[in-house]
Short mmCIF file of C-alpha atoms and ligand atoms in Angstrom, two decimals:
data_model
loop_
_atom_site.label_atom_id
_atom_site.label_comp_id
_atom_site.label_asym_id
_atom_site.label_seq_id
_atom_site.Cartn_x
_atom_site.Cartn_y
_atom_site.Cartn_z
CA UNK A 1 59.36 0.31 121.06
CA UNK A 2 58.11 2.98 123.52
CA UNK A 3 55.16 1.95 124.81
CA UNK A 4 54.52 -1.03 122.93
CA UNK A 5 52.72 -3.97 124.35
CA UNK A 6 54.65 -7.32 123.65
CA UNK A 7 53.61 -10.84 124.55
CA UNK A 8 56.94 -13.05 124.21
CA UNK A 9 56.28 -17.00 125.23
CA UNK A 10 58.72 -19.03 126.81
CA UNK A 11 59.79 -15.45 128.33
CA UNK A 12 60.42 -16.52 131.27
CA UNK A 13 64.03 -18.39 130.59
CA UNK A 14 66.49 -18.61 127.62
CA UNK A 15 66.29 -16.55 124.62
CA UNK A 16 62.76 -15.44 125.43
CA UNK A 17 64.11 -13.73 128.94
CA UNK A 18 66.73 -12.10 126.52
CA UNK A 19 64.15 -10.64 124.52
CA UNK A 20 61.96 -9.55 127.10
CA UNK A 21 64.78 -7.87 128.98
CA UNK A 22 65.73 -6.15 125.52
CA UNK A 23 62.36 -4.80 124.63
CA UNK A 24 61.65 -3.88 128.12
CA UNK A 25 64.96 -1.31 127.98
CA UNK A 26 64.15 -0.27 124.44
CA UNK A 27 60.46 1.02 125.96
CA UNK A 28 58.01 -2.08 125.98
CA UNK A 29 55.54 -3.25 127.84
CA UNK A 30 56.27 -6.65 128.22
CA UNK A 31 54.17 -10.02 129.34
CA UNK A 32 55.90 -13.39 129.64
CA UNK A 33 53.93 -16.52 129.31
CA UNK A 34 54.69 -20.01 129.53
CA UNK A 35 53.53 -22.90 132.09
CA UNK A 36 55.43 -22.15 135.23
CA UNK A 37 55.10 -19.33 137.11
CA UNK A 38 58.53 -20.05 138.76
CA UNK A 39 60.52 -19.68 135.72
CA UNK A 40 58.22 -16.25 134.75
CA UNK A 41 57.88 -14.14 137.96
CA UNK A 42 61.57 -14.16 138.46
CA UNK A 43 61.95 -12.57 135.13
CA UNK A 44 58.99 -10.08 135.43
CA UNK A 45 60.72 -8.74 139.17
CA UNK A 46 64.51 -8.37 136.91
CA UNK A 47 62.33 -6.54 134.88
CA UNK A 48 60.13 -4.18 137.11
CA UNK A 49 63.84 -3.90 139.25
CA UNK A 50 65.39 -2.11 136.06
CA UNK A 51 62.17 0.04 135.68
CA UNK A 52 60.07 -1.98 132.96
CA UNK A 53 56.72 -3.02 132.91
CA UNK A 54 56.25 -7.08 132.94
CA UNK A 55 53.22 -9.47 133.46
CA UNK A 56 53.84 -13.07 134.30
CA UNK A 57 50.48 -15.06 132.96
CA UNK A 58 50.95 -18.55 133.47
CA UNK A 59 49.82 -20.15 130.00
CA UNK A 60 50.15 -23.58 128.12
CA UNK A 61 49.88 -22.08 124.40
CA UNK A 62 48.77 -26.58 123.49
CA UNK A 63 45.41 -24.98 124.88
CA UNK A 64 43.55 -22.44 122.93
CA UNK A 65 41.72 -21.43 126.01
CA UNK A 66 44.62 -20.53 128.11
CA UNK A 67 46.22 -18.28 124.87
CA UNK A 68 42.84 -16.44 124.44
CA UNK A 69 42.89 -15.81 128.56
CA UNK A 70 46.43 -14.55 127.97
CA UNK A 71 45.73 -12.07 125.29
CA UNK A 72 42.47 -10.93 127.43
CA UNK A 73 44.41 -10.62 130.30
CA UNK A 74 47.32 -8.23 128.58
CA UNK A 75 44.33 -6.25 127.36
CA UNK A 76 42.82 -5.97 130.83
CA UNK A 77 45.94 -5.34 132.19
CA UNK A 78 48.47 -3.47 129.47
CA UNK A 79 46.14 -2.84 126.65
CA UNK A 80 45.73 -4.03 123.03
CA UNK A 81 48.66 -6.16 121.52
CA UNK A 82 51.33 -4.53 119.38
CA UNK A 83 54.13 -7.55 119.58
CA UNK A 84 53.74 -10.98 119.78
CA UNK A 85 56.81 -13.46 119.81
CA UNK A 86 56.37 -17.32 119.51
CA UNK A 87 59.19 -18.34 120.99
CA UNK A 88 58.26 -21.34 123.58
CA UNK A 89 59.22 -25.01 122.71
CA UNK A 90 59.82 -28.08 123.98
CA UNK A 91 62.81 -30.47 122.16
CA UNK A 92 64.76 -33.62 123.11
CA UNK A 93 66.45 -36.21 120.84
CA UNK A 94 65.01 -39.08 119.77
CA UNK A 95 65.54 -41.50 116.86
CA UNK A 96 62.51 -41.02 114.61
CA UNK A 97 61.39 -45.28 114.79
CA UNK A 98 61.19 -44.74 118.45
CA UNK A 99 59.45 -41.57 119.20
CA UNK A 100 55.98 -42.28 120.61
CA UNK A 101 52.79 -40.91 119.74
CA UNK A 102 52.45 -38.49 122.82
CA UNK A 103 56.33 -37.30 122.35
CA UNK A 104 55.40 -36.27 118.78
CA UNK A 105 52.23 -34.87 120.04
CA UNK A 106 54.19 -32.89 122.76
CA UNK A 107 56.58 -30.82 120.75
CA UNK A 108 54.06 -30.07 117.69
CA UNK A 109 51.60 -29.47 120.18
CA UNK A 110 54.13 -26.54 122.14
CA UNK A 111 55.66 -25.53 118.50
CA UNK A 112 53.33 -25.74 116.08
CA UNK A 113 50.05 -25.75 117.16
CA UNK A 114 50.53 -23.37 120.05
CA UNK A 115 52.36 -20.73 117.62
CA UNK A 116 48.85 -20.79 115.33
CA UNK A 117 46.79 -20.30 118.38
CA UNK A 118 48.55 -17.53 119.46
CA UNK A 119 48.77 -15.85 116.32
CA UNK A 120 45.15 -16.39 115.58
CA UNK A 121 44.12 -14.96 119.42
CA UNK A 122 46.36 -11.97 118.73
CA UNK A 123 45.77 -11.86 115.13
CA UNK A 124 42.00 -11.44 115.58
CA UNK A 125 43.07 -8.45 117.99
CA UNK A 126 45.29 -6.57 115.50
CA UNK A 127 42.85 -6.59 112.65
CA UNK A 128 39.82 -5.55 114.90
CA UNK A 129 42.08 -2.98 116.14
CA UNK A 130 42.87 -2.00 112.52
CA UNK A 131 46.47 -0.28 113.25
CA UNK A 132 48.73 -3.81 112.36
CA UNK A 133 51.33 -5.33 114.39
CA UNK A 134 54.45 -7.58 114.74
CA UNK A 135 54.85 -11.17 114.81
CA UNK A 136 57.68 -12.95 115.52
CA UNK A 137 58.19 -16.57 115.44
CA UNK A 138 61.19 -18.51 116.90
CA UNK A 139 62.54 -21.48 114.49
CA UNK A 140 65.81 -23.43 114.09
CA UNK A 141 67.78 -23.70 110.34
CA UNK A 142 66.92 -27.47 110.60
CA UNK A 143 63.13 -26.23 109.89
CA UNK A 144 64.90 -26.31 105.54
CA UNK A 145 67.52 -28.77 107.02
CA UNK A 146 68.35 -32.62 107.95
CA UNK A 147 68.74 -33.10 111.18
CA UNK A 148 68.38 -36.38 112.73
CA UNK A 149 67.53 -36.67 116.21
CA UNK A 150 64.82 -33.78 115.90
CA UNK A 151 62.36 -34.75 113.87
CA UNK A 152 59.04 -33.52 116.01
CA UNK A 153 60.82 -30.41 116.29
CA UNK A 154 62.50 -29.88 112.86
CA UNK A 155 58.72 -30.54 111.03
CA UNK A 156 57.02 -28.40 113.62
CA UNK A 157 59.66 -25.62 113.01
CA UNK A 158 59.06 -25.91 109.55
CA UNK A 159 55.35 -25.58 109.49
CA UNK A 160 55.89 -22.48 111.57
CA UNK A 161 58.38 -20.91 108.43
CA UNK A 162 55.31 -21.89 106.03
CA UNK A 163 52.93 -20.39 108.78
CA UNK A 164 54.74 -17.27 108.56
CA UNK A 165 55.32 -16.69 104.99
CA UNK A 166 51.11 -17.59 104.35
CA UNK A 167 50.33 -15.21 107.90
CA UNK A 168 53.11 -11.99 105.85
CA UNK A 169 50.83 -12.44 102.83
CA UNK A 170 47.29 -13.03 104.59
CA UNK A 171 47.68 -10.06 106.98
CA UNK A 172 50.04 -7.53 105.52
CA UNK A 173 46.83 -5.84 103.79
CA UNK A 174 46.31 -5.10 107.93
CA UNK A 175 49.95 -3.53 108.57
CA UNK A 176 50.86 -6.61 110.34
CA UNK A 177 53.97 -7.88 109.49
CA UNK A 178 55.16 -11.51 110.47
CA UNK A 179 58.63 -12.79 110.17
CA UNK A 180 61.06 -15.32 111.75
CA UNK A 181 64.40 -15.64 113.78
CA UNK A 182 66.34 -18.97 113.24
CA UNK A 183 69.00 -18.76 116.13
CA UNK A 184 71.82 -20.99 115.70
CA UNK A 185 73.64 -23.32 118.95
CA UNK A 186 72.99 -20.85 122.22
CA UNK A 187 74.10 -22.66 125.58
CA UNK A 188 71.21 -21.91 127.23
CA UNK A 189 70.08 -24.08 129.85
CA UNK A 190 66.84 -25.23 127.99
CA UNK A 191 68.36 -26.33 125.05
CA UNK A 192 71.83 -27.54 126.97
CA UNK A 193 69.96 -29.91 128.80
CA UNK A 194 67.90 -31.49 126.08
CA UNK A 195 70.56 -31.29 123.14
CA UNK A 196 74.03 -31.24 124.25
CA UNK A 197 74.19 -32.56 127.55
CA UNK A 198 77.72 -33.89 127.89
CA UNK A 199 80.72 -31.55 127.49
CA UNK A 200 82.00 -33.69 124.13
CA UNK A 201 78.40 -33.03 122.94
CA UNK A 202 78.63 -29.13 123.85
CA UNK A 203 82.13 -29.27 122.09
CA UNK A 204 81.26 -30.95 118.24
CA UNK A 205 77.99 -28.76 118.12
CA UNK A 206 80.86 -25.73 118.59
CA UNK A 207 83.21 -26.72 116.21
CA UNK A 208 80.50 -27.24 113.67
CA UNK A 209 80.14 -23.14 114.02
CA UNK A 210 82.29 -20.98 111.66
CA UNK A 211 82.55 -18.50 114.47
CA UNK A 212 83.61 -21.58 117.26
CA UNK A 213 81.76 -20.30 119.55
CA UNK A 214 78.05 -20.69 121.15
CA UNK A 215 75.61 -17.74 120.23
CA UNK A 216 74.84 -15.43 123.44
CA UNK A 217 71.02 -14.51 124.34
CA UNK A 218 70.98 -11.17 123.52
CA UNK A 219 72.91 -11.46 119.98
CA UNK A 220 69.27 -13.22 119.42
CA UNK A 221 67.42 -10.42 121.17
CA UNK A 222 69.27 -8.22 119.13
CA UNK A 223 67.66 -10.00 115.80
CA UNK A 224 64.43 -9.76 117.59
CA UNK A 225 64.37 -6.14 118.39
CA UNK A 226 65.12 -5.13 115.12
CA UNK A 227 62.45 -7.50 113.48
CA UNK A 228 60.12 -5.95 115.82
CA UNK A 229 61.29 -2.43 114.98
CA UNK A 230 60.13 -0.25 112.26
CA UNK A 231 63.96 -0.60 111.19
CA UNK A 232 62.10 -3.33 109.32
CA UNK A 233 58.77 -2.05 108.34
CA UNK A 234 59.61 -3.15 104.85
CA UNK A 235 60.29 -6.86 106.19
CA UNK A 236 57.61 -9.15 105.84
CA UNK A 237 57.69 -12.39 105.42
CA UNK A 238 61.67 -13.10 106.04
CA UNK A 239 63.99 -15.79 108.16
CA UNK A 240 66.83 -13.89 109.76
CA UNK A 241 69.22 -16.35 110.50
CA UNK A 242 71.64 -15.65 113.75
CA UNK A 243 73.74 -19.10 114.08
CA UNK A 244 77.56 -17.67 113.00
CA UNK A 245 77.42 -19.34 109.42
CA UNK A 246 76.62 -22.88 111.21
CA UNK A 247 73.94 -24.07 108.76
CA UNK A 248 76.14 -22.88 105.80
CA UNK A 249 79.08 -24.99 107.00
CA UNK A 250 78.44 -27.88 104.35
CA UNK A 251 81.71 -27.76 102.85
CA UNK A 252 83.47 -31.90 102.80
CA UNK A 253 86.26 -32.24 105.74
CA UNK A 254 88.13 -33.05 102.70
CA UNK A 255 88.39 -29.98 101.30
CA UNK A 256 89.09 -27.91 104.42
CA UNK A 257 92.03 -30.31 105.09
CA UNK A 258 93.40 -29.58 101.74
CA UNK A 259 92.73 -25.48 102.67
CA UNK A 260 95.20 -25.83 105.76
CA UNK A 261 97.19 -27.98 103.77
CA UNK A 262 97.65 -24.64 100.93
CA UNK A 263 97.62 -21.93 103.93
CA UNK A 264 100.76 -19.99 104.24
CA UNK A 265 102.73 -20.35 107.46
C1 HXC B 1 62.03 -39.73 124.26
C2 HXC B 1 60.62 -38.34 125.39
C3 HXC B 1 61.71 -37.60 125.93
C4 HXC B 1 63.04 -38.02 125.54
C5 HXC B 1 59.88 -36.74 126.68
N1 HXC B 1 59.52 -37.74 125.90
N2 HXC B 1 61.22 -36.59 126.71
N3 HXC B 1 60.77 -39.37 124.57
N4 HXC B 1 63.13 -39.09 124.71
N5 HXC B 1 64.13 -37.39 125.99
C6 HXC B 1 58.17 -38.21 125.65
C7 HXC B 1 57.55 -38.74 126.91
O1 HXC B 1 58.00 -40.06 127.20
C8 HXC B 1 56.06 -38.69 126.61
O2 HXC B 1 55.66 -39.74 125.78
C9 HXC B 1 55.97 -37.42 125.74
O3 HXC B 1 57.30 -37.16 125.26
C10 HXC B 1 55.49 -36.24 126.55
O4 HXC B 1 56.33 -36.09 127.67
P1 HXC B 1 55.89 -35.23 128.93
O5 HXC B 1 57.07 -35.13 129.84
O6 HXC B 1 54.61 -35.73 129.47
O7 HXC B 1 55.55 -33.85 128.20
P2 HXC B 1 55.50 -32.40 128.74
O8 HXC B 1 55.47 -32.34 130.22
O9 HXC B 1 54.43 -31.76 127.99
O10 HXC B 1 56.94 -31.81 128.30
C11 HXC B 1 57.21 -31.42 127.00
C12 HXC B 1 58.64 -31.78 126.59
C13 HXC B 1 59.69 -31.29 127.60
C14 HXC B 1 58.86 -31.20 125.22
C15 HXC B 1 58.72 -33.30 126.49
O11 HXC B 1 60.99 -31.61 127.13
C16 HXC B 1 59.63 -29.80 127.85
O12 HXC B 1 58.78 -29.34 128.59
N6 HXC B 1 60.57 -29.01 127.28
C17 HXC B 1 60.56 -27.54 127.44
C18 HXC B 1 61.94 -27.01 127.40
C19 HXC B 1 62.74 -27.38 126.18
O13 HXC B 1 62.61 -28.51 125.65
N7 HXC B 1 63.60 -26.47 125.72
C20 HXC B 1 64.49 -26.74 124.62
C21 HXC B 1 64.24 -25.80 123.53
S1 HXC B 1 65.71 -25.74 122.57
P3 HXC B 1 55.02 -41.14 126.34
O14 HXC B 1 54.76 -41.90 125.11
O15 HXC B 1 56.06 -41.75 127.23
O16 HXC B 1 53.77 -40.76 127.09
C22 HXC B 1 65.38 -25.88 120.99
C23 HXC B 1 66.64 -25.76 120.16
C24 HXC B 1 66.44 -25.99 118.70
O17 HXC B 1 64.27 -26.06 120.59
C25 HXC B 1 67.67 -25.88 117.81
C26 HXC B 1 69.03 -26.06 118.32
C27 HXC B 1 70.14 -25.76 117.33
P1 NAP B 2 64.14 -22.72 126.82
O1 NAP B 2 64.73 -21.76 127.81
O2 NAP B 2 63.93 -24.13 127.25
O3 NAP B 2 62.81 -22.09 126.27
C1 NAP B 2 61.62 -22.80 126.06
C2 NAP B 2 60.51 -22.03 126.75
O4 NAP B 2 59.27 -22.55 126.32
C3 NAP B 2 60.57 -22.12 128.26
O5 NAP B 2 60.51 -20.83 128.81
C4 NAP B 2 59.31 -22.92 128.64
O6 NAP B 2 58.76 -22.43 129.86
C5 NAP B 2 58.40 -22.60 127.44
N1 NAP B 2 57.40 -23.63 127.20
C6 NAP B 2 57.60 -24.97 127.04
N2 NAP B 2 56.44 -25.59 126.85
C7 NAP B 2 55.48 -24.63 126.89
C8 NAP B 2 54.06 -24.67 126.76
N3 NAP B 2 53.40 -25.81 126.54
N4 NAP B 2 53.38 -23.50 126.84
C9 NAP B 2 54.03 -22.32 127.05
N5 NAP B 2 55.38 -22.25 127.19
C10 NAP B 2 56.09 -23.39 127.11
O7 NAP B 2 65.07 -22.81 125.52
P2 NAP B 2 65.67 -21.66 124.58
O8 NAP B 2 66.97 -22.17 124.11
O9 NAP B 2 65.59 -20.32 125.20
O10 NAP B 2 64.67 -21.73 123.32
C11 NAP B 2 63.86 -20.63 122.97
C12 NAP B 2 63.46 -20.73 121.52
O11 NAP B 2 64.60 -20.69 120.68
C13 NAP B 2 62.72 -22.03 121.16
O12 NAP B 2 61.74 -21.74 120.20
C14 NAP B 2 63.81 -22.86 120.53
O13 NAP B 2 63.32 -23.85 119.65
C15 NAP B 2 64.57 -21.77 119.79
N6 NAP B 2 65.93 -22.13 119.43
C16 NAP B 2 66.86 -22.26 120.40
C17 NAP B 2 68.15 -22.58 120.03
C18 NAP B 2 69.24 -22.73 121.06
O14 NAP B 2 70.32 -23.20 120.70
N7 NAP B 2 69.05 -22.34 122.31
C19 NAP B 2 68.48 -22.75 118.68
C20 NAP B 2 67.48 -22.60 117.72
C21 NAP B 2 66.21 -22.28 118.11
P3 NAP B 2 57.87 -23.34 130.86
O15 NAP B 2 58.69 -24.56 131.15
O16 NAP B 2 57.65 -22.45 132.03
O17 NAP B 2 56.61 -23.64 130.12
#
């Protein structure tokens, strides 16, 4: 990634801060945007402490204005775009018959609407340019999934998969390549807070993990780096799922019961 410009969103905190901190040491330029300058600058000085290069622009990617300042700005400032990740969000649970208007509004707004506008500001960038590029977007297995309790984000998520299978076909004819990352259950404090608050909430989303165990941040940077990389120049258009088999794990209680039952020793 030597060199390599990469906007990440939401890279201030979570997953995002593990993939800015992972392209950063593999060579990148890095610039973290998301609303709060308190949750980016802290990240860009970890960064510029270990010898990277990071930009903290403040930016709310609901407002197309504020995205197309952001991409100007890494211009000004670290040159054309090679890397873009969509990885901010905003989630909470809520029974579908009582979500409101705005909360709806909220977390397509962040997810769905705020990955297209930054694709389209970079986008525009990368095919003026004319030497392609890498996008990234962040989704959850629940975008193919049921998942009650998560319906804003679950149908934004899964407009973003159809977003990126339409942007791999639209814009591979420019050498940009767009795929996705669907992370499993990682503890960070982001998702914590707004999904598994209470230790006996933190626990049954565990044991619903083949592995029994929370994903760490950088196993998901890990995904993203390669993604990024020209390890996967022949990707286009994929979901790599990183969640320790949880989506997979359909099979009845029933039957795993029986499976202990037949188990030697
Ligand atoms: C019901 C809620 C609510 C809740 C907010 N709202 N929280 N409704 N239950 N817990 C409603 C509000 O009442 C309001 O509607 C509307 O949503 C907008 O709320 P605001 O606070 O004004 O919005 P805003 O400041 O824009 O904040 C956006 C947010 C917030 C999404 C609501 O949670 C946020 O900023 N989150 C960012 C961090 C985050 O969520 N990270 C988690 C990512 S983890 P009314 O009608 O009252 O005006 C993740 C994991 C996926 O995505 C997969 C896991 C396996
Ligand atoms: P997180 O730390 O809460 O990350 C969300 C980020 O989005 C924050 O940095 C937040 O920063 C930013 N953000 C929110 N609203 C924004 C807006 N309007 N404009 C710009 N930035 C905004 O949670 P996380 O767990 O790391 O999640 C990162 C990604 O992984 C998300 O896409 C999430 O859906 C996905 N994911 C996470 C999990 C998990 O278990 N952790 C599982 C599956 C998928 P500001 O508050 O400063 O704006």
């Amino acid at each position: 990634m030597g060199g390599q410009v990469a906007i990440i969103t939401g890279g201030g905190t979570g997953l995002g801060k593990a993939m800015a901190l992972e392209f950063s040491r593999l060579g990148a330029r890095v610039v973290l945007a998301s609303r709060k300058l308190e949750n980016l600058e802290p990240t860009a000085r970890e960064i510029r402490d270990r010898g990277g290069e990071a930009l903290a622009v403040p930016t709310d990617v609901r407002d197309p204005a504020q995205v197309d300042n952001l991409v100007a700005r890494t211009a000004a400032e670290f040159g054309p775009v090679d890397i873009l990740v969509n990885n901010a969000a905003g989630n909470f649970i809520c029974p579908a018959e009582n979500l409101s208007v705005n909360g709806w509004n909220a977390v397509l707004g962040i997810v769905l609407h705020g990955t297209f506008y930054c694709c389209r500001a970079v986008g525009r960038q990368m095919i003026e340019r004319g030497q392609g590029g890498k996008i990234l977007n962040v989704i959850a297995t629940y975008a193919w999934n049921g998942n009650p309790g998560t319906i804003h984000s679950a149908a934004a998520k899964a407009g973003v998969l159809s977003l990126t299978r339409t942007l791999a076909v639209e814009w591979a004819p420019y050498g940009i390549r767009t795929n996705a990352v669907a992370p499993g259950p990682v503890d960070t404090e982001g998702a914590a807070s707004q999904l598994w608050a209470s230790p006996e909430a933190s626990r049954v989303v565990r044991s619903q993990v083949p592995l029994n165990r929370f994903g760490r941040p950088e196993e998901i940077a890990w995904a993203a780096a390669y993604l990024v990389s020209d390890y996967a120049a022949y990707v286009n258009g994929e979901v790599l799922t990183v969640d320790g088999g949880a989506w997979l794990n359909k099979g009845m209680f029933v039957y795993r019961q029986a499976l202990e039952q037949v188990r030697p020793g």
